[in-house]
Short mmCIF file of C-alpha atoms in Angstrom, two decimals:
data_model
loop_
_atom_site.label_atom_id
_atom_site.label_comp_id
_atom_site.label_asym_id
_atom_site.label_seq_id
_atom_site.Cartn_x
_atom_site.Cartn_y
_atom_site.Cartn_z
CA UNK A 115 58.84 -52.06 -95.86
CA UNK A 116 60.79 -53.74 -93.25
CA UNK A 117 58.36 -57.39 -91.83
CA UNK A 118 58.56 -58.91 -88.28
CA UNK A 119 60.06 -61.84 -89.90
CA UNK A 120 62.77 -59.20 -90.96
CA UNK A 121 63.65 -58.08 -87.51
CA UNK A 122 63.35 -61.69 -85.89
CA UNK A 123 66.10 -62.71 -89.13
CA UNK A 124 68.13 -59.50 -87.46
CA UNK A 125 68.03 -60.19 -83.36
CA UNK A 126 67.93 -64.21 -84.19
CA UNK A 127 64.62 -64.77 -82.57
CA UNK A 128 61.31 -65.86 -83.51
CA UNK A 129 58.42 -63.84 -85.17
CA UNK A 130 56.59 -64.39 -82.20
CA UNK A 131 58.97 -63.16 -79.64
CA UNK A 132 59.30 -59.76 -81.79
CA UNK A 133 55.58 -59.23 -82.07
CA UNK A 134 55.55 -59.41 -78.21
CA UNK A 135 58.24 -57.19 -77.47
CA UNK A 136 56.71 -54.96 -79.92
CA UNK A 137 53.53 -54.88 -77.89
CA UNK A 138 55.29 -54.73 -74.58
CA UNK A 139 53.83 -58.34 -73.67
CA UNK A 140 55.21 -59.06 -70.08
CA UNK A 141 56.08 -62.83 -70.98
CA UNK A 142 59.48 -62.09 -72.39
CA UNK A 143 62.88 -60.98 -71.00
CA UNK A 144 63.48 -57.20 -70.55
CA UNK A 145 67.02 -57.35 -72.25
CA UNK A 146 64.99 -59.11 -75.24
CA UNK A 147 62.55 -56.87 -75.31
CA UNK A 148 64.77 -54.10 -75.40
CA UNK A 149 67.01 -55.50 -77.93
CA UNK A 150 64.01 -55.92 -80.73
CA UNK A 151 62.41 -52.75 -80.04
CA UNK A 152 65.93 -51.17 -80.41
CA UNK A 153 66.64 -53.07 -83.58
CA UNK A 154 63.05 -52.29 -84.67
CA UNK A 155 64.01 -48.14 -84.40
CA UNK A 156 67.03 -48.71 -86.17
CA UNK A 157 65.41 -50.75 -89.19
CA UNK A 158 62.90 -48.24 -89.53
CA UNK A 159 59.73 -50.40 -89.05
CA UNK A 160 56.49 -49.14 -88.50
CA UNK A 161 53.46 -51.60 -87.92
CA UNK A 162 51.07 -51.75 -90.89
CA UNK A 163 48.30 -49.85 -89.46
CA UNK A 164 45.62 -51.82 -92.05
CA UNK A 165 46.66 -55.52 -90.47
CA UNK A 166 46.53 -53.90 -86.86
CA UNK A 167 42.91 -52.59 -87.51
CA UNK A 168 41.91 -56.52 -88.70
CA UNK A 169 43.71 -57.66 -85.88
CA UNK A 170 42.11 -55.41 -82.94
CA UNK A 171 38.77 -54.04 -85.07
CA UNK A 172 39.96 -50.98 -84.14
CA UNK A 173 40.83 -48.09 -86.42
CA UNK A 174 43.03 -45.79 -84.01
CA UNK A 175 41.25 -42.62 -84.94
CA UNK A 176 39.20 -40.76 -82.03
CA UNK A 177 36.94 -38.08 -83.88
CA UNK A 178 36.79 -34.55 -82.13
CA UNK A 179 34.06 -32.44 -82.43
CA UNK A 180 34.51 -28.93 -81.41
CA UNK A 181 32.07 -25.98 -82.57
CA UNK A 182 33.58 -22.45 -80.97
CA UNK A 183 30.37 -20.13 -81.38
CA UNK A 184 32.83 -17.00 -81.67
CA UNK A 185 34.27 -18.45 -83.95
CA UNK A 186 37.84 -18.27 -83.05
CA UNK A 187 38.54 -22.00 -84.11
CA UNK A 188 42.14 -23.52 -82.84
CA UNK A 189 43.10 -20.07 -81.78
CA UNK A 190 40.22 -20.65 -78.50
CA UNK A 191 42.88 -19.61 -75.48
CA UNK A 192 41.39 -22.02 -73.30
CA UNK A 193 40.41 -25.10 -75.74
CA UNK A 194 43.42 -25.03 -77.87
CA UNK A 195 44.98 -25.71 -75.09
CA UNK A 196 42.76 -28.67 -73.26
CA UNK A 197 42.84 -30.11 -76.97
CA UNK A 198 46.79 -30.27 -77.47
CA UNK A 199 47.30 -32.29 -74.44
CA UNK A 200 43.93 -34.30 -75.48
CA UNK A 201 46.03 -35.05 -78.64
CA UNK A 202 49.19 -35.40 -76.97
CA UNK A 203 47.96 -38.11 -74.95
CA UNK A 204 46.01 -39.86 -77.30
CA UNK A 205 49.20 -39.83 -79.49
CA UNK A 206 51.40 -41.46 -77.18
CA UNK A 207 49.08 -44.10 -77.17
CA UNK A 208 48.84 -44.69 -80.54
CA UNK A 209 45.67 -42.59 -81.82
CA UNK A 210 45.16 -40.28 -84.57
CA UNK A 211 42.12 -37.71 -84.01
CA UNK A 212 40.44 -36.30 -86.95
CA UNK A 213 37.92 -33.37 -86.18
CA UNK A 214 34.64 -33.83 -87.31
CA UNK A 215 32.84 -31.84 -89.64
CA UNK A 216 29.13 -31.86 -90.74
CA UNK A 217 30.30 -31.71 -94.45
CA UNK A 218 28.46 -32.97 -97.67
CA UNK A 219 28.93 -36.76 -98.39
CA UNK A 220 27.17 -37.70 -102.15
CA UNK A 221 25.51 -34.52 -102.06
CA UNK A 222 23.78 -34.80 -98.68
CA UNK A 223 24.81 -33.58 -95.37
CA UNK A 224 26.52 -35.43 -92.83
CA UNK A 225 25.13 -35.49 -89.19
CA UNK A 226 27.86 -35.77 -86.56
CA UNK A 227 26.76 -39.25 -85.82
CA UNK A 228 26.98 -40.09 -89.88
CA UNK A 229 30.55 -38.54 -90.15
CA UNK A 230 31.82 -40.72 -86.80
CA UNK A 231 30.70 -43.36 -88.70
CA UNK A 232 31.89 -42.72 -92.23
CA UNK A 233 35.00 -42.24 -90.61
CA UNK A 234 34.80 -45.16 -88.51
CA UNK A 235 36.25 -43.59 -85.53
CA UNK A 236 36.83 -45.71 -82.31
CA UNK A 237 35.76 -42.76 -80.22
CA UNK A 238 34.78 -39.24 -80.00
CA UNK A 239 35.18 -35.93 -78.07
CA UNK A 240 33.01 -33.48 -77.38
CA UNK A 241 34.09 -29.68 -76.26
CA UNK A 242 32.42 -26.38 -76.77
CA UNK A 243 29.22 -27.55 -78.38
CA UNK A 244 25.71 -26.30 -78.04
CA UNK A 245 24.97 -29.87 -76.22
CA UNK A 246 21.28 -29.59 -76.70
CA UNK A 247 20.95 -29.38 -80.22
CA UNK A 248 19.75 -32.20 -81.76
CA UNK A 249 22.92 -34.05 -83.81
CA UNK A 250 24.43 -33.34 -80.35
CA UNK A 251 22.06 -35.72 -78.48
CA UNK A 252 21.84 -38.20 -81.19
CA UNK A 253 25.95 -39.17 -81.16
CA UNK A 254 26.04 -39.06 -77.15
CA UNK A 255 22.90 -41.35 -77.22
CA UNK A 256 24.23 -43.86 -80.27
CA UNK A 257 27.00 -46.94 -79.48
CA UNK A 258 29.57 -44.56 -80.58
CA UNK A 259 32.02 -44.45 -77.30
CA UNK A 260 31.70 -40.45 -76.48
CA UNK A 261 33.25 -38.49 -73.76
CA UNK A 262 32.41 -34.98 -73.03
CA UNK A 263 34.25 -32.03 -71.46
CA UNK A 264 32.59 -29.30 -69.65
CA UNK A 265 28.88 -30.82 -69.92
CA UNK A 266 27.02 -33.52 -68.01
CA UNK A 267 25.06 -36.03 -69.60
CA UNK A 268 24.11 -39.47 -67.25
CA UNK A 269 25.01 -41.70 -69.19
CA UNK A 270 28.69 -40.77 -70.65
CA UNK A 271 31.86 -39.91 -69.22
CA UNK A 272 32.56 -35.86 -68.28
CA UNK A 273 35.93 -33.88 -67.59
CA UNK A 274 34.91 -30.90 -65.83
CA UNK A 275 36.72 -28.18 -64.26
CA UNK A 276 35.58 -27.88 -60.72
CA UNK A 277 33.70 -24.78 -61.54
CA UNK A 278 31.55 -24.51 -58.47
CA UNK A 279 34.90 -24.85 -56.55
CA UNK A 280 36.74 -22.35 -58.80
CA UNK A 281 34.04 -19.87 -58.08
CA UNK A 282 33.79 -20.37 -54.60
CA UNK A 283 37.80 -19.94 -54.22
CA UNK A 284 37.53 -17.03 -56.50
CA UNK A 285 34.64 -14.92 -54.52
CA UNK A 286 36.22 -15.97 -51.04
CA UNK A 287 39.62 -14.63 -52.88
CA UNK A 288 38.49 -11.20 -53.14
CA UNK A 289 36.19 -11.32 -49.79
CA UNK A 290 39.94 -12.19 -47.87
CA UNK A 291 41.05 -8.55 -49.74
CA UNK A 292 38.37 -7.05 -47.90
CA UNK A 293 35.92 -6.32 -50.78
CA UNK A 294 31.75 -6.36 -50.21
CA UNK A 295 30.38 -4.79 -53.55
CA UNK A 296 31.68 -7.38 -55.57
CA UNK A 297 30.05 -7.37 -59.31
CA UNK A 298 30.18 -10.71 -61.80
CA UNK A 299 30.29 -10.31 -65.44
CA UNK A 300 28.97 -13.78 -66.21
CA UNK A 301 28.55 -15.58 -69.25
CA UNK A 302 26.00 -17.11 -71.48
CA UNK A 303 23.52 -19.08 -69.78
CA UNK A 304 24.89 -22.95 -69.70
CA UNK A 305 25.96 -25.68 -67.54
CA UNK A 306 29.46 -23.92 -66.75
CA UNK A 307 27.87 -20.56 -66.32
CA UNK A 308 24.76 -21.69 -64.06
CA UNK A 309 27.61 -23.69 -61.21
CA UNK A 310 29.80 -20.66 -61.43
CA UNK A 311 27.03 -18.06 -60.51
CA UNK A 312 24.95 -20.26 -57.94
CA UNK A 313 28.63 -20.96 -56.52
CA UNK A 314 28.92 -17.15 -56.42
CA UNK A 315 25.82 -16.42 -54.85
CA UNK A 316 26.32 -19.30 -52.45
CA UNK A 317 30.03 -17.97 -51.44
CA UNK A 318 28.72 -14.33 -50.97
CA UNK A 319 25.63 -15.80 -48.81
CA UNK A 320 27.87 -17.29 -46.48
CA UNK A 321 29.87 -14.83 -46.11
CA UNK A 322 27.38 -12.24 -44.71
CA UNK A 323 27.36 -10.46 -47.87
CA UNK A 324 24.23 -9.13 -50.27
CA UNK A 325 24.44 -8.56 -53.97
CA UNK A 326 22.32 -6.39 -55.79
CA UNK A 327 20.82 -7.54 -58.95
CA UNK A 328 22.61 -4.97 -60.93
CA UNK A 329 25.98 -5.81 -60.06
CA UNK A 330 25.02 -9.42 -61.93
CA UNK A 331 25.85 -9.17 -65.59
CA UNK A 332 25.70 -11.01 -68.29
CA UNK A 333 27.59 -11.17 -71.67
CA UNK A 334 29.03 -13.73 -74.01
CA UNK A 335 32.50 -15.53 -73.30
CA UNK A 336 35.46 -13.93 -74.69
CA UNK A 337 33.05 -11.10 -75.50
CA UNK A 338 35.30 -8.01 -75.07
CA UNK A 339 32.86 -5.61 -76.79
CA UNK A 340 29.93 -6.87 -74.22
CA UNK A 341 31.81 -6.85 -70.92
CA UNK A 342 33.19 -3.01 -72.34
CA UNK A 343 29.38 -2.01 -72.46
CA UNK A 344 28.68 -3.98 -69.02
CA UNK A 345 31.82 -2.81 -67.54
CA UNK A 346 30.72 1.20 -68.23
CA UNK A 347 27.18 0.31 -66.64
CA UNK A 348 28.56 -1.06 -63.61
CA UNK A 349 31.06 2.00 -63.39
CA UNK A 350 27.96 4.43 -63.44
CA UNK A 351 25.54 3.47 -61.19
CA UNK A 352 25.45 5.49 -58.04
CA UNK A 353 27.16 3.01 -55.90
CA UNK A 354 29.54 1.02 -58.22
CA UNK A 355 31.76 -2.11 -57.29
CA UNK A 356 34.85 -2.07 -56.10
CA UNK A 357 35.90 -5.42 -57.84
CA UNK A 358 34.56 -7.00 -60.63
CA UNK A 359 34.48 -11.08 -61.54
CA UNK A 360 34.91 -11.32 -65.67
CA UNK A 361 33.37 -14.58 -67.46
CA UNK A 362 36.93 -15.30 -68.45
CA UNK A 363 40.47 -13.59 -69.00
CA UNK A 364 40.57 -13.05 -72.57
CA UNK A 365 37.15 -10.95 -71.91
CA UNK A 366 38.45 -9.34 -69.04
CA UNK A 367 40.29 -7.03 -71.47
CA UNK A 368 37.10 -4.99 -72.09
CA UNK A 369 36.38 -4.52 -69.13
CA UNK A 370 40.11 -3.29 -68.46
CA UNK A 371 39.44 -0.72 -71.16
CA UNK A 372 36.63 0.58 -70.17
CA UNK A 373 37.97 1.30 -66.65
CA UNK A 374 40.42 3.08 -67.46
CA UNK A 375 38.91 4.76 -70.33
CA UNK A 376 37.10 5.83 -67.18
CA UNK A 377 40.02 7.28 -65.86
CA UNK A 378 40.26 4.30 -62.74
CA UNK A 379 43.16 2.88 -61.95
CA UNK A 380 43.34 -1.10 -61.11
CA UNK A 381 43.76 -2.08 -58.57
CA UNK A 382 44.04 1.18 -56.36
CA UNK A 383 40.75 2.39 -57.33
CA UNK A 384 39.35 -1.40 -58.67
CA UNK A 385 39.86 -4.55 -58.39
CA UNK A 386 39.45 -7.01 -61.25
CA UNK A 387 39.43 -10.47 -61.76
CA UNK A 388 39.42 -13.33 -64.59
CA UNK A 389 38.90 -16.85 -64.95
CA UNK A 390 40.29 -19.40 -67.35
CA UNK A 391 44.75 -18.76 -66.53
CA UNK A 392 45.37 -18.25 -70.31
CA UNK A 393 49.00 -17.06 -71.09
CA UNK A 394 47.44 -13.40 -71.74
CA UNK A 395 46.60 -12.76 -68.29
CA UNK A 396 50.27 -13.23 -67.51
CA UNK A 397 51.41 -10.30 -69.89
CA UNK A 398 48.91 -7.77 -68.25
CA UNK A 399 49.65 -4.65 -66.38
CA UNK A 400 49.50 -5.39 -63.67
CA UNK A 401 49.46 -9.11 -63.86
CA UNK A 402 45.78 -10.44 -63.69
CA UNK A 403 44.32 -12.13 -60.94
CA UNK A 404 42.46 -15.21 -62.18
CA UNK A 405 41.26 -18.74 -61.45
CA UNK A 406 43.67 -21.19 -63.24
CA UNK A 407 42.10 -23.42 -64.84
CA UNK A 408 44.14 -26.79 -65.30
CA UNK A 409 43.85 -27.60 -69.08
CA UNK A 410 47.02 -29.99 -69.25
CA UNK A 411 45.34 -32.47 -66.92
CA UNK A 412 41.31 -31.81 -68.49
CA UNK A 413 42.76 -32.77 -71.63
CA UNK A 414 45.06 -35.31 -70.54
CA UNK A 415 41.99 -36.96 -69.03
CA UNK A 416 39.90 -36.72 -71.44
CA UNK A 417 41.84 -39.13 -73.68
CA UNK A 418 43.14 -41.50 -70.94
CA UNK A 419 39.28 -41.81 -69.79
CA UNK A 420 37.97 -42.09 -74.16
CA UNK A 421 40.98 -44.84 -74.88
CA UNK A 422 39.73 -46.97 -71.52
CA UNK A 423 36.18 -46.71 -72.57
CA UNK A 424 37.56 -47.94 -75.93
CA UNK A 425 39.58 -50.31 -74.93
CA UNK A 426 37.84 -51.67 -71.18
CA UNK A 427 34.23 -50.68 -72.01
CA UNK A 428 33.00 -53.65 -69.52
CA UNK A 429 35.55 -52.22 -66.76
CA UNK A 430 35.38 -48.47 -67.57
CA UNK A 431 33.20 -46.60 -64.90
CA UNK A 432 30.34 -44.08 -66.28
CA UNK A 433 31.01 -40.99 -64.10
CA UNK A 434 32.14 -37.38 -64.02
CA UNK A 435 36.17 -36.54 -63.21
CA UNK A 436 36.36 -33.48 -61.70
CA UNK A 437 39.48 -31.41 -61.99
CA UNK A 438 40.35 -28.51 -59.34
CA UNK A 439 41.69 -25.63 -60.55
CA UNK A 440 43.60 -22.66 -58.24
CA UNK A 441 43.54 -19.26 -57.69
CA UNK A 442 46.40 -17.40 -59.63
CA UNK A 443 47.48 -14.08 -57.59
CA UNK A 444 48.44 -11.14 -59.57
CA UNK A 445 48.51 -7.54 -59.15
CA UNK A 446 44.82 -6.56 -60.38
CA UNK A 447 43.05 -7.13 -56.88
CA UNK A 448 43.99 -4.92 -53.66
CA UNK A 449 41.63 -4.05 -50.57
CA UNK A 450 39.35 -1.78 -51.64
CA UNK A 451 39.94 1.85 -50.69
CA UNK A 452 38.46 2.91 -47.98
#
């Protein structure tokens, strides 16, 4: 294993100088810093990782914890994304995540808050979690630095999509079209799905326009079978839409089936619209409109915001970051017909 000492021996300066270059200290020369980091790529070193956890008492692991209720695991279209640029990030500068698991540990389970700790994670994540069950509350309350994405809790860090926002630019999206029987599809009841359907509400209000209570639907996220059976209810009532709001794209496709299982043609005899901007929507026909979601920089933040609250905890502010998202015009929403 190539040493400091063996890299100072190489460039012809001391340990010292090499272990600041190597951490980018600002005290010594740029064409000095250069050359040791250069000769330290060439060499092949790679810093112990046990001496730089005595050294900083940290262990450069952040612990993510991520429960998809569906089911769909890493395959999620919308968190798979958010959580490759969370590790991204967090890679390039210098984590390691580990997902957390409630597994057995000497024949006993593991809370959430046990495992972080077993592991001895610097930080951890939180995304797509029931955040009110119990093992949830217990980590965000313990000394265990914890940021959360998509859920508010006073006293830790949140990256949220500006869903209240979204919504609003959504709804006023398909008003500009020129459509006033506008149905949502909304999801499960939670924090995401109650800003998104007051926002809705709110948008319509202000707009002059009134929403019966039948064209307001619920069913589950990424629920294709459920936004079918919804879709089919809203086509037969008496005076049905003429565009409907999905929960998010990747549901969306039920409700695409079941209008034109109906015989309906989108958009010249419906509009339709999703939420999320996963890659899918792109390869629709036609192309569907959606609120884009922006999971590069919800990720992204997430780890810059965990690794200061690691790192700065006396300096790091408590508080939500809110990131916008956009509206994402494709080919499934026309004026309606008249």
């Amino acid at each position: 294993m190539v040493s400091l000492k063996d890299i100072a021996s190489a460039c012809g300066v001391s340990v010292a100088t090499v272990s600041k270059a190597l951490n980018n200290h600002t005290d010594i020369g740029a064409d000095t810093k250069a050359r040791v980091q250069q000769m330290a790529q060439e060499m092949g070193y790679h810093p112990n990782a046990a001496a730089r956890t005595l050294k900083t008492n940290r262990t450069y692991n952040i612990g993510v914890l991520f429960i998809d209720g569906n089911h769909s695991g890493l395959t999620h279209d919308f968190f798979n994304h958010v959580l490759d640029s969370f590790k991204r990030t967090a890679e390039a500068h210098g984590y390691d995540i580990t997902f957390i698991n409630n597994g057995r540990m000497q024949n006993r389970k593991m809370t959430y808050l046990e495992h972080a700790r077993y592991r001895n994670f610097d930080g951890v994540v939180i995304a797509c979690v029931e955040f009110s069950e119990p093992e949830i509350i217990e980590l965000v309350n313990s000394d265990v630095p914890v940021i959360t994405i998509d859920h508010l809790f006073n006293n830790r860090i949140a990256v949220m999509s500006d869903n209240v926002g979204g919504m609003q630019q959504l709804t006023r999206y398909v008003i500009g079209k020129g459509h006033r029987k506008i149905a949502y599809i909304h999801g499960l009841p939670s924090a995401v799905t109650s800003a998104r359907l007051s926002s809705f509400y709110k948008t319509l209000e202000e707009n002059g326009i009134a929403v019966p209570d039948e064209y307001v639907r619920e069913a589950a996220y990424r629920s294709t079978d459920e936004t079918y059976r919804e879709t089919r209810s809203l086509l037969e009532l008496d005076e049905p839409p003429t565009c409907i709001l999905y929960p998010d794209d990747f549901a969306c496709i039920g409700g695409i089936n079941a209008i034109r299982e109906k015989g309906l043609r989108i958009p010249e005899d419906i509009s339709v619209a999703g939420y999320d901007g996963i890659e899918i929507g792109l390869h629709m026909l036609p192309q569907l409109t959606t609120l884009a979601q922006n999971m590069d920089a919800i990720g992204a933040t997430a780890a810059e915001q965990l690794i200061d609250l690691i790192e700065k905890p006396k300096t790091t502010l408590i508080q939500p970051n809110i990131i916008v998202g956009e509206v994402r015009e494709g080919g499934s929403v026309a004026a309606p017909r008249s």
